Amino acid sequence: MQKNKNISTPVIKRLPRYYRFLGDLRENGATRISSRELSERMGLTASQIRQDLNCFGGFGQQGYGYSVDGLYKEIGAILGLDNCYNTILIGAGNLGKAVAVHMSFETRGFSLTGIFDNDPEKIGQSIRGIAVSDIAGLEAFCHDNRTDAAILCVPKSAAPQIADRLYALGIRNYWNFSHYDLSMRFSDIVVENVHLNDSLMILCYKISAAGEMQEQV
Amino acid sequence: MQKNKNISTPVIKRLPRYYRFLGDLRENGATRISSRELSERMGLTASQIRQDLNCFGGFGQQGYGYSVDGLYKEIGAILGLDNCYNTILIGAGNLGKAVAVHMSFETRGFSLTGIFDNDPEKIGQSIRGIAVSDIAGLEAFCHDNRTDAAILCVPKSAAPQIADRLYALGIRNYWNFSHYDLSMRFSDIVVENVHLNDSLMILCYKISAAGEMQEQV
DNA sequence: TAGATTGTTAATCGATTAACAATC
DNA sequence: TAGATTGTTAATCGATTAACAATC
């Protein structure tokens, strides 16, 4: 189903949003939708939606539009949500705990298989039914359990050394919450960053900029 | 300092990363840096860095480069980090708690002034020295305390009604963690989204796509 | 069949990169 | 002064939008 053109990042970033809107439509019992109607709901152009979808295949039907359920499933398949990548979480602080408890890994192509920390207070605690392990046991765990990806919820200072250990274990896929640029350290890895500090600063910029606009009016 | 051209979003999104790298350089005692050297560290082109910075002003000096400290402060000012936007957090679940405890609001232009939830278990709890208030008291609180922004850490189902209440109170700036598109509901608001589900799905896509690439080799 | 809507090509717009004169 | 590096203009590249023939 996935053609092997290189899909551009703007397109990829829009896929989860399509998936969300189609999921909502589906829940509300909609069976068909045209690119024009979807574009109005999502605040995009119909043209862009059709262009995006046609990167992966012709899912629509002339004169009819798209099947909501069909398209929902197609996009799920494109995203690879039917996978089950074994994933460990490093860092069981507030953020790590929230991510572990909050996320629905199973419906997003992942399975949380281990949680690690170096704080004796946290080791042994149970989060989402998983006991927090001593980070010292990381290597042993990964040798015994296939591990496809790691979630980094450690402080910036700890990130480089932890990343080195994970990389040495052959882990190449990262969901990175630490304020550290993994991609600058390793070139052959897959990283998705969630930089909350950066996001908050962008909000600050937007608010400030919007304020200046108003002053001018 | 801020010229009033409309700055494009790609540029804005790079600003926090510049800020982070310059902060690191500063801590390591660097005093000057050229666009070329910074470009190598950050994995960008020198041209792009100079273009980006020149949206806001000529901060460099021919033949010399940029003052690390000077540029760091300029970018901080551009981002508006010297502001102190009063901000309330809605939703004191795992994610809300993590955000409240984890973020350094003060150095990012914000001040956390209130936390609200509707769960009796959570009301009264103290997070970051702030007592969680009953969401029923939201209106009273906002009338007594100037509130510039809100952080939404509520489930998708609760998002629309909470957003309506906040909007009615005149709040126009949102840091939105809920899986709901505020910008489709209100047109005159400032929103910065952190959609963790979307981010995880993008990681899933990237891993799957990288896997397919390898198969072809 | 006529109307609707897709898939796809062409046109436009915007962002990135390259080049170089200005100047520290 | 000579060398280095900026600020800025021009060229290229990529993404979005518009248009329309194909077709359900």
XYZ file of C-alpha atoms in Angstrom, chain A:
217
model
C 0.000 0.000 0.000
C 2.875 2.323 0.737
C 4.442 3.545 -2.479
C 8.106 4.051 -2.015
C 8.545 7.603 -3.045
C 10.104 9.527 -0.211
C 7.187 11.140 1.521
C 7.895 14.698 2.606
C 7.804 15.571 6.308
C 4.919 18.042 6.019
C 2.769 15.244 4.631
C 3.831 12.797 7.350
C 3.053 15.295 10.082
C -0.473 15.722 8.765
C -1.256 12.005 8.756
C -2.050 11.637 12.475
C -4.416 14.589 12.256
C -6.248 13.037 9.316
C -6.431 9.862 11.345
C -7.925 11.703 14.298
C -10.556 13.524 12.264
C -11.531 10.398 10.391
C -11.770 8.521 13.686
C -14.152 11.175 14.987
C -16.252 11.058 11.831
C -16.373 7.298 12.062
C -17.532 7.406 15.662
C -20.243 9.823 14.651
C -21.449 7.343 12.100
C -20.315 9.116 8.929
C -19.730 6.692 6.086
C -18.495 8.902 3.257
C -16.669 12.219 3.045
C -15.419 14.387 0.212
C -12.067 16.120 0.233
C -13.934 19.413 0.214
C -15.948 18.656 3.335
C -12.944 17.267 5.178
C -10.954 20.327 4.182
C -13.566 22.594 5.755
C -13.566 20.639 8.985
C -9.784 20.572 9.227
C -8.960 24.016 7.912
C -6.949 22.774 4.932
C -7.518 22.966 1.193
C -9.245 20.098 -0.547
C -6.399 20.092 -3.021
C -3.855 19.458 -0.306
C -5.824 16.573 1.119
C -6.063 14.903 -2.262
C -2.373 15.499 -2.923
C -1.434 14.079 0.470
C -3.524 10.949 0.106
C -2.325 10.310 -3.421
C 1.222 9.985 -2.136
C 0.082 6.601 -0.873
C -2.593 5.533 -3.302
C -5.928 6.365 -4.840
C -8.270 5.742 -1.944
C -11.191 7.729 -3.275
C -13.816 7.285 -5.913
C -14.728 9.924 -8.468
C -18.134 11.435 -7.929
C -18.402 9.857 -4.473
C -15.486 10.865 -2.280
C -13.809 8.676 0.299
C -15.148 5.935 2.530
C -14.609 7.201 6.075
C -13.953 3.777 7.493
C -11.817 2.702 4.550
C -9.671 5.801 4.650
C -9.318 5.594 8.432
C -7.961 2.093 8.135
C -5.709 2.944 5.199
C -4.080 5.768 7.129
C -3.695 3.524 10.164
C -1.910 1.029 7.947
C 0.270 3.729 6.392
C 1.267 4.911 9.866
C 2.074 1.317 10.765
C -0.203 1.220 13.804
C -0.610 -2.529 13.406
C 2.996 -2.930 14.514
C 3.967 -3.808 18.045
C 7.385 -2.337 18.643
C 8.761 -3.379 22.011
C 9.645 -0.213 23.829
C 11.387 0.636 27.069
C 11.030 3.828 29.039
C 14.112 5.388 30.598
C 13.368 7.755 33.457
C 10.403 7.277 35.784
C 10.140 10.863 37.022
C 6.960 12.869 36.699
C 7.177 13.112 32.953
C 8.138 9.480 32.385
C 5.360 8.331 34.684
C 2.825 10.530 32.893
C 3.874 9.198 29.497
C 3.733 5.615 30.718
C 0.300 5.969 32.272
C -1.226 8.335 29.773
C -0.385 6.843 26.393
C -2.290 4.139 24.622
C 0.779 2.386 23.243
C -1.029 -0.663 21.932
C -3.268 1.272 19.546
C -0.285 3.267 18.293
C 1.993 0.431 17.213
C 3.971 0.032 20.410
C 4.158 -2.143 23.501
C 5.732 -0.901 26.706
C 7.950 -3.708 27.969
C 10.170 -2.134 30.598
C 10.757 0.949 32.732
C 14.157 1.945 34.096
C 15.454 4.497 36.559
C 18.512 5.012 38.738
C 16.677 6.417 41.763
C 16.379 3.770 44.538
C 13.116 5.433 45.597
C 11.586 4.662 42.232
C 13.052 1.232 41.589
C 10.463 -1.386 42.446
C 7.499 0.956 42.069
C 4.820 -0.336 39.751
C 3.692 1.878 36.875
C 1.040 0.606 34.513
C 1.635 -2.840 35.927
C 5.334 -2.713 35.148
C 7.904 -2.682 37.955
C 10.547 0.001 37.601
C 13.932 -1.672 37.156
C 17.380 -0.503 38.107
C 19.042 1.078 35.100
C 22.069 -1.052 35.953
C 20.131 -4.006 34.580
C 19.509 -2.380 31.207
C 22.033 -4.431 29.258
C 20.880 -7.739 30.739
C 17.243 -6.898 30.006
C 17.911 -5.969 26.404
C 19.879 -9.129 25.798
C 16.973 -11.213 27.057
C 14.161 -9.158 25.503
C 14.034 -7.860 21.974
C 13.787 -4.089 22.290
C 12.880 -1.977 19.293
C 12.632 1.502 20.684
C 13.341 3.625 23.740
C 11.539 6.556 25.309
C 13.944 9.043 26.857
C 12.529 10.907 29.825
C 15.815 11.695 31.537
C 17.342 15.070 32.388
C 19.481 16.694 29.739
C 22.658 15.948 31.689
C 21.964 12.196 31.717
C 20.889 11.972 28.083
C 24.235 11.522 26.273
C 25.503 8.634 28.382
C 22.138 6.846 28.426
C 21.877 7.306 24.665
C 25.343 5.783 24.266
C 24.315 2.697 26.225
C 21.090 2.283 24.274
C 22.887 2.775 20.981
C 25.512 0.208 21.966
C 22.650 -2.229 22.608
C 21.534 -1.729 19.029
C 18.491 0.422 19.744
C 17.953 2.822 16.859
C 14.483 4.263 17.454
C 13.851 6.973 20.011
C 10.995 8.996 21.381
C 13.006 11.771 22.932
C 11.612 14.015 25.665
C 15.008 15.140 26.951
C 16.308 18.547 25.964
C 19.141 17.077 24.030
C 19.659 16.550 20.305
C 20.187 12.851 19.751
C 20.360 13.226 15.996
C 23.536 15.287 16.362
C 25.192 12.392 18.205
C 24.150 9.501 15.978
C 23.386 9.699 12.293
C 21.733 6.323 11.706
C 18.874 6.630 14.152
C 15.187 7.444 13.983
C 14.144 10.148 16.445
C 10.890 11.843 17.212
C 11.396 14.747 19.593
C 8.980 16.170 22.115
C 10.744 19.246 23.386
C 8.314 20.768 25.874
C 10.605 23.670 26.671
C 10.835 24.580 23.006
C 7.084 24.317 22.661
C 6.496 26.619 25.626
C 8.924 29.169 24.198
C 7.119 29.074 20.875
C 3.885 29.806 22.702
C 5.637 32.701 24.433
C 6.761 34.062 21.078
C 3.289 33.732 19.579
C 1.649 35.527 22.499
C 4.221 38.295 22.427
C 3.959 38.662 18.658
C 0.142 38.711 18.789
C 0.354 41.398 21.454
C 2.557 43.588 19.259
C 0.158 43.171 16.371
C -2.665 44.529 18.497
C -0.643 47.522 19.618
C -0.284 48.489 15.997
C -4.001 48.409 15.306
